[in-house]
PDB file of C-alpha atoms in Angstrom:
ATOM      1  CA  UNK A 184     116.909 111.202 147.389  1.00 92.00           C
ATOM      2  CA  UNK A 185     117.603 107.828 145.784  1.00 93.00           C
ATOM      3  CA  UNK A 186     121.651 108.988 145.071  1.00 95.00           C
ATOM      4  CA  UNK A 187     121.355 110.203 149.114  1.00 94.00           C
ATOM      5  CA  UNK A 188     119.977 106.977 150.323  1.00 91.00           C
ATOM      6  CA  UNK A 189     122.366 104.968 147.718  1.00 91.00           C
ATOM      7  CA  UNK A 190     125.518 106.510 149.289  1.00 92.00           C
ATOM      8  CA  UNK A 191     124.222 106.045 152.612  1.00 90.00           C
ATOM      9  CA  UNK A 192     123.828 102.390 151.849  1.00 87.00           C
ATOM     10  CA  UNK A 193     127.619 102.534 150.746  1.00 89.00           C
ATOM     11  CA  UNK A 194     127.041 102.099 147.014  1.00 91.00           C
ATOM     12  CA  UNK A 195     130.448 101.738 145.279  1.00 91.00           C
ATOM     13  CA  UNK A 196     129.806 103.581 142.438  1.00 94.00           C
ATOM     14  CA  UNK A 197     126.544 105.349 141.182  1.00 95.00           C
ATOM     15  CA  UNK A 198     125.342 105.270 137.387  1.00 95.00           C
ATOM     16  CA  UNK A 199     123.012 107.977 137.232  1.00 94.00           C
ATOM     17  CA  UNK A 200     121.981 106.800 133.316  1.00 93.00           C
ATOM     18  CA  UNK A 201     119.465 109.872 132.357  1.00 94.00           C
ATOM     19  CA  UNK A 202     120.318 113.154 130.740  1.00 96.00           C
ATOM     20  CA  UNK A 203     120.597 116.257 132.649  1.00 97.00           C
ATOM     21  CA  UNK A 204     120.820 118.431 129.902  1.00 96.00           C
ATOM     22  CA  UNK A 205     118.051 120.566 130.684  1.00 95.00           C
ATOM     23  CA  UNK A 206     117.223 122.730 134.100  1.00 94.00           C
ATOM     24  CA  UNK A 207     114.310 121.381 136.141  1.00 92.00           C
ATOM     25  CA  UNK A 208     111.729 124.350 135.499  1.00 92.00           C
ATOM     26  CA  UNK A 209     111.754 128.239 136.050  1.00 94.00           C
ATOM     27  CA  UNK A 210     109.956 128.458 139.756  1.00 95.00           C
ATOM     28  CA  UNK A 211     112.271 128.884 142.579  1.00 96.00           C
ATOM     29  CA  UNK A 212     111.345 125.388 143.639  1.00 96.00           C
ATOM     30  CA  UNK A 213     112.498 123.913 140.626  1.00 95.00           C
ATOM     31  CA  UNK A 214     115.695 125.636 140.983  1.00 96.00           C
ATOM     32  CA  UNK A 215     115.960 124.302 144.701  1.00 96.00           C
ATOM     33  CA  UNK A 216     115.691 120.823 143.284  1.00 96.00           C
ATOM     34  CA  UNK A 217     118.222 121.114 140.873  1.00 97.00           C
ATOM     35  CA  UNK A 218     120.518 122.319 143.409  1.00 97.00           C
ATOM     36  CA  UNK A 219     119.630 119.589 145.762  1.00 97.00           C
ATOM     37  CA  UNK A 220     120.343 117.072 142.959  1.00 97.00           C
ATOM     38  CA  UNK A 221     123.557 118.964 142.368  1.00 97.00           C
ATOM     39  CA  UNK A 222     124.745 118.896 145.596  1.00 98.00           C
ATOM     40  CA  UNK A 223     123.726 114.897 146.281  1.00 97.00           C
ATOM     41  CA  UNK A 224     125.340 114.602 142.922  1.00 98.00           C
ATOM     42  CA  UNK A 225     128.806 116.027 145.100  1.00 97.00           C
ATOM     43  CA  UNK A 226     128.235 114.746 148.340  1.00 97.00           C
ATOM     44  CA  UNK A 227     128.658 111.426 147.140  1.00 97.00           C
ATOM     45  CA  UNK A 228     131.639 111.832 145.403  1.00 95.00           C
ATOM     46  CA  UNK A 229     131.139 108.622 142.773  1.00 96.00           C
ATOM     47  CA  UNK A 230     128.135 109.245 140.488  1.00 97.00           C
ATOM     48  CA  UNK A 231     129.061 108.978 136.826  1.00 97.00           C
ATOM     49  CA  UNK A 232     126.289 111.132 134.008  1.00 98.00           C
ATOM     50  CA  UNK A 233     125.218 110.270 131.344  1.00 97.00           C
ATOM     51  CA  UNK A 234     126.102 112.000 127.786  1.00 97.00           C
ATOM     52  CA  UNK A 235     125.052 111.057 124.070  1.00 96.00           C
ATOM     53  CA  UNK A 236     127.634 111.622 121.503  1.00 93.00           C
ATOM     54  CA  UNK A 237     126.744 113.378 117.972  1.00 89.00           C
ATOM     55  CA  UNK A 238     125.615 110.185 115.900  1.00 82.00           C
ATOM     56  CA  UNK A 239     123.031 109.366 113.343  1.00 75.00           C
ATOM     57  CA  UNK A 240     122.234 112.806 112.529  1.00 83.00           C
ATOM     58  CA  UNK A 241     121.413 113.374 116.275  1.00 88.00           C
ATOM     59  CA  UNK A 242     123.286 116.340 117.997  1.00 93.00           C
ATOM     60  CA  UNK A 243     125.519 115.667 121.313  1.00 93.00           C
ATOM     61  CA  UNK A 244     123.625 115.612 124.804  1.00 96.00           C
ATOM     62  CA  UNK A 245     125.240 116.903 127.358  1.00 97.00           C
ATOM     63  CA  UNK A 246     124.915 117.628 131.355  1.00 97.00           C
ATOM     64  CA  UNK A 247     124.594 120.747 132.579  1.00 97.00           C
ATOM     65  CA  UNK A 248     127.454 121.996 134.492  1.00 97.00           C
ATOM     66  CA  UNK A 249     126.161 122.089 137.724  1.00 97.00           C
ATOM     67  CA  UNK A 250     125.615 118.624 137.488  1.00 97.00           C
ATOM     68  CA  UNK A 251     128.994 117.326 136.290  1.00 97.00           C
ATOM     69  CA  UNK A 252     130.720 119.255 138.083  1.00 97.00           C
ATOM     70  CA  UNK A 253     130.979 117.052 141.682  1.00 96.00           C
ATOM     71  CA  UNK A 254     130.375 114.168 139.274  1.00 97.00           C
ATOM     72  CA  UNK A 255     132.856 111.440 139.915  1.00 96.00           C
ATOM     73  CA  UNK A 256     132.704 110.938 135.351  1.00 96.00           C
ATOM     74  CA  UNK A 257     131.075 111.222 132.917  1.00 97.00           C
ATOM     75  CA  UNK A 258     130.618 108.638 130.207  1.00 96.00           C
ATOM     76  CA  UNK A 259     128.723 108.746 126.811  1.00 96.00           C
ATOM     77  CA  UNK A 260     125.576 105.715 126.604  1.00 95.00           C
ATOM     78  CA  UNK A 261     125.616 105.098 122.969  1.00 92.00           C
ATOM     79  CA  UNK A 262     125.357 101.747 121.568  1.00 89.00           C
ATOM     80  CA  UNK A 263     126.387 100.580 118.357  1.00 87.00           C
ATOM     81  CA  UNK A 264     124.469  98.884 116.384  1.00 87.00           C
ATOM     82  CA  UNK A 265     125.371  95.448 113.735  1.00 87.00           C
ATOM     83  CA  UNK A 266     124.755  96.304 110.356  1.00 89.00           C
ATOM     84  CA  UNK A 267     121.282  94.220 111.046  1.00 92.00           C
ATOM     85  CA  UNK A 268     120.043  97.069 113.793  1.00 88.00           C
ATOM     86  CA  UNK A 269     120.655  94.592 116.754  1.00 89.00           C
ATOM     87  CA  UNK A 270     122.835  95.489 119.661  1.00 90.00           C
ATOM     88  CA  UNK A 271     125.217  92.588 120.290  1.00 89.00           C
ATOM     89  CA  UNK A 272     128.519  94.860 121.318  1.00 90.00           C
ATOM     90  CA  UNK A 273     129.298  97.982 123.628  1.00 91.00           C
ATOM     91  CA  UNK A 274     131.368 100.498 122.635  1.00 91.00           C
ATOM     92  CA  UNK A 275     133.844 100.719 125.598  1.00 92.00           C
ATOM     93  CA  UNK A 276     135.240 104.127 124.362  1.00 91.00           C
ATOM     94  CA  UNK A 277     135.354 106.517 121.320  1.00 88.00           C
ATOM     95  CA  UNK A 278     138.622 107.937 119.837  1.00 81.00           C
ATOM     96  CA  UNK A 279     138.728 110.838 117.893  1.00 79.00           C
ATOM     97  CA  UNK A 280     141.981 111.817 115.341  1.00 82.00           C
ATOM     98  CA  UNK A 281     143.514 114.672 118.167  1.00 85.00           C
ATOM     99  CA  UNK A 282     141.754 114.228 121.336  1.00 81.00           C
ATOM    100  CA  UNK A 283     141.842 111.786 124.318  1.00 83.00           C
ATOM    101  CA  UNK A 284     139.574 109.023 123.853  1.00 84.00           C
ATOM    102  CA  UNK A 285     135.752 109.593 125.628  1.00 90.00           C
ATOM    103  CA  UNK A 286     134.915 106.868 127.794  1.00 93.00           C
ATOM    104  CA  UNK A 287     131.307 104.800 127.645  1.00 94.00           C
ATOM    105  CA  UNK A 288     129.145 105.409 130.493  1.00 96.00           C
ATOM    106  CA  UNK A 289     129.623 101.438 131.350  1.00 93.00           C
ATOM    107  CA  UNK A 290     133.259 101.407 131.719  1.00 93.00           C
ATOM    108  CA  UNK A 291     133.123 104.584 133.643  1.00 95.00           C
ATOM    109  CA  UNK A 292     131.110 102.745 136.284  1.00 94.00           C
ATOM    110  CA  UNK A 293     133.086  99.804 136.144  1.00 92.00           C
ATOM    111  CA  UNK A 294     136.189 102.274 136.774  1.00 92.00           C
ATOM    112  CA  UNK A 295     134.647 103.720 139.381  1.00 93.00           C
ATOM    113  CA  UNK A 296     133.750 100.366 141.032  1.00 91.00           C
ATOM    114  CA  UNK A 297     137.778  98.978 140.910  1.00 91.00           C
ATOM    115  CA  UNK A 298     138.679 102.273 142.103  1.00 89.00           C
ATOM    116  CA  UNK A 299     136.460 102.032 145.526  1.00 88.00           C
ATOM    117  CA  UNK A 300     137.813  99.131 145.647  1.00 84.00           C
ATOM    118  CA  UNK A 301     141.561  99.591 145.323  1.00 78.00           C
ATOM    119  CA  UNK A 302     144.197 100.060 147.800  1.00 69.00           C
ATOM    120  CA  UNK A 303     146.979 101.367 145.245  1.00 64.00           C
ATOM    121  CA  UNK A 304     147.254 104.825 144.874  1.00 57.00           C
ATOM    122  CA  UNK A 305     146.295 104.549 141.650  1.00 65.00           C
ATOM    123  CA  UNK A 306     142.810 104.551 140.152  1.00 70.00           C
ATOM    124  CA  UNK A 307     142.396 101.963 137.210  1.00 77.00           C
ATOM    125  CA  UNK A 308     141.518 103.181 133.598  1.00 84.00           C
ATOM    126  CA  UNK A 309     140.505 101.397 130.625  1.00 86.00           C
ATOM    127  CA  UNK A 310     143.843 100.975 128.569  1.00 84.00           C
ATOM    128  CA  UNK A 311     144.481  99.532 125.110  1.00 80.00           C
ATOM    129  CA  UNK A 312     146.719  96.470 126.088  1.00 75.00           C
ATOM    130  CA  UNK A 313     147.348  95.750 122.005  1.00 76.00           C
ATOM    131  CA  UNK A 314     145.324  95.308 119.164  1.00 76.00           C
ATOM    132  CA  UNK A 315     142.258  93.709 119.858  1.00 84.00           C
ATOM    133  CA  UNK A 316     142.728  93.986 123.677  1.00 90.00           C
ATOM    134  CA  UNK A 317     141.993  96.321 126.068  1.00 89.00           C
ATOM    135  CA  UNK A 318     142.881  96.106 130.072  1.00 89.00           C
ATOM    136  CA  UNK A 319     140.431  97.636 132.558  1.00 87.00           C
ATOM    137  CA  UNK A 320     142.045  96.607 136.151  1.00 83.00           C
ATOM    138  CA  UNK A 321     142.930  92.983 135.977  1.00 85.00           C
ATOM    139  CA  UNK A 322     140.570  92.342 133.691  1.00 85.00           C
ATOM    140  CA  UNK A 323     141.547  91.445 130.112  1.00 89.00           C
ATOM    141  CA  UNK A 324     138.456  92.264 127.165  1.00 90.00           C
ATOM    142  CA  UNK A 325     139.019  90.576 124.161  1.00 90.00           C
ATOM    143  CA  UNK A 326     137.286  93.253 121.144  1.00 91.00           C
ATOM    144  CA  UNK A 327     136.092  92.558 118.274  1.00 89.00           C
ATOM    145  CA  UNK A 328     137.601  93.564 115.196  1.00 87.00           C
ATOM    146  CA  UNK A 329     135.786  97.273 115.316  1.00 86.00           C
ATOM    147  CA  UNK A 330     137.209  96.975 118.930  1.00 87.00           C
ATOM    148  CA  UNK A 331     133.473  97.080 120.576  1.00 90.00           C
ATOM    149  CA  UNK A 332     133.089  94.099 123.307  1.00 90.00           C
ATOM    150  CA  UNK A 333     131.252  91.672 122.785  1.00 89.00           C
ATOM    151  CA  UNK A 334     127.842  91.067 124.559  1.00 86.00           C
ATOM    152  CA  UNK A 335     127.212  87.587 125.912  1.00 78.00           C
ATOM    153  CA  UNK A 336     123.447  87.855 126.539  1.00 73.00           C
ATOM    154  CA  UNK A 337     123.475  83.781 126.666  1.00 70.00           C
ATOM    155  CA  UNK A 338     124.769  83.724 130.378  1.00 67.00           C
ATOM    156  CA  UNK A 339     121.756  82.481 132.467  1.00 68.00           C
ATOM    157  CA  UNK A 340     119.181  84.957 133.366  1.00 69.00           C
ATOM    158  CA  UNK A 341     119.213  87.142 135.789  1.00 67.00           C
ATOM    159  CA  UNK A 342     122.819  87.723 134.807  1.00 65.00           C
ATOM    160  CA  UNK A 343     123.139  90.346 137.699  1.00 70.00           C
ATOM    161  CA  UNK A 344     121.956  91.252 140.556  1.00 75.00           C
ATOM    162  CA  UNK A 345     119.748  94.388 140.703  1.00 78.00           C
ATOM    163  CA  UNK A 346     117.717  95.927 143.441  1.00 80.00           C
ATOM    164  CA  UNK A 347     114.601  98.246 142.526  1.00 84.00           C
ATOM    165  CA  UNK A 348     115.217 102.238 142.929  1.00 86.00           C
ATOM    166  CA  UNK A 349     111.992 101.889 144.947  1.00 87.00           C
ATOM    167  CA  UNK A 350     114.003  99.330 146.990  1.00 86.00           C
ATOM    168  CA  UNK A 351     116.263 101.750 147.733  1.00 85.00           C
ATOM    169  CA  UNK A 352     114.414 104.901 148.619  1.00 86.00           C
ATOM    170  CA  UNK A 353     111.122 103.288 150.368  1.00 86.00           C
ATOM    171  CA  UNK A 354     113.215  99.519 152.434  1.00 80.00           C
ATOM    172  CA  UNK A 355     115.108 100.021 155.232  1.00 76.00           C
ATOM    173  CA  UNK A 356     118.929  99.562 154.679  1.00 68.00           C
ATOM    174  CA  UNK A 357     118.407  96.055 156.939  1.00 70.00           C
ATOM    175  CA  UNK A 358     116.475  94.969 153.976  1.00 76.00           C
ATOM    176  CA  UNK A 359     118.683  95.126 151.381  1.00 78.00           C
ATOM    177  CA  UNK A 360     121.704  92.519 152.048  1.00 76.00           C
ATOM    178  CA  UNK A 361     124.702  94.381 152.847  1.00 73.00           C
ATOM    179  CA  UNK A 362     127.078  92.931 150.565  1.00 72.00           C
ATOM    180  CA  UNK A 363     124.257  94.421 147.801  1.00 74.00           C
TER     181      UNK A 363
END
């Protein structure tokens, strides 16, 4: 319902950030809920999953194919941590010796968000401009030297706007400002 009512409210991009690695239940009804998320998951055409990568000694998560499969992406949530167990960067992708690079779960919304918003024919991708740079649209991210970004968590707070999912699935749309 909430993905349904967030499309219907013309949400550029939804970040579904939970795992669907498991099935709902075993009764019918279960099943009929995982297909309905399935389907809203398709409908709207622009909801990135959520994945965990092996790390740590913890095994890969992954979605179930019925939900990735009308998925707009799919993007791993993972954060690295300093060698003092804070979080202070984000791991925009991970590149493995032989394989295209997986993408974070952050800059697959944010590529999602510059694509509903372009009118080139091209969707925009995260690309390595040079060492120590990457390009996602027109947007230049200076990495550190492990090539994680940088958090800045000393912008005033709140930092962004957010809306409650309760907002979403029990207000009106007049409620919630339009350009929301």
């Amino acid at each position: 319902r909430l993905i349904v009512r967030a499309s219907e409210g013309g949400a550029a991009v939804i970040g579904l950030d939970t795992f669907l690695s498991e099935e709902g239940g075993v009764t019918n009804e279960d099943k009929a809920a995982d297909r309905k998320l399935s389907e809203s998951i398709t409908n709207a055409g622009n909801v990135v999953v959520a994945m965990k990568t092996e790390s740590g000694g913890s095994p890969e998560i992954n979605p179930l194919p019925m939900f990735t499969e009308g998925a707009y992406a799919i993007g791993f949530v993972d954060l690295p941590l300093d060698k003092d167990g804070f979080v202070r960067s984000s791991q925009l992708f991970l590149a493995k010796p032989g394989q295209d690079p997986q993408l974070s779960f952050a800059t697959r919304v944010v590529e999602g968000y510059l694509a509903s918003k372009s009118t080139g024919g091209s969707s925009p991708s995260l690309q390595l401009a040079s060492a120590g740079v990457a390009r996602l649209g027109d947007q230049i991210l200076p990495l550190r030297s492990d090539l994680n970004l940088q958090l800045d968590y000393r912008t005033r707070s709140p930092a962004f706007r957010r809306i409650s999912a309760a907002d979403i699935l029990f207000s009106s749309q007049s409620d919630i400002p339009p350009d929301f």
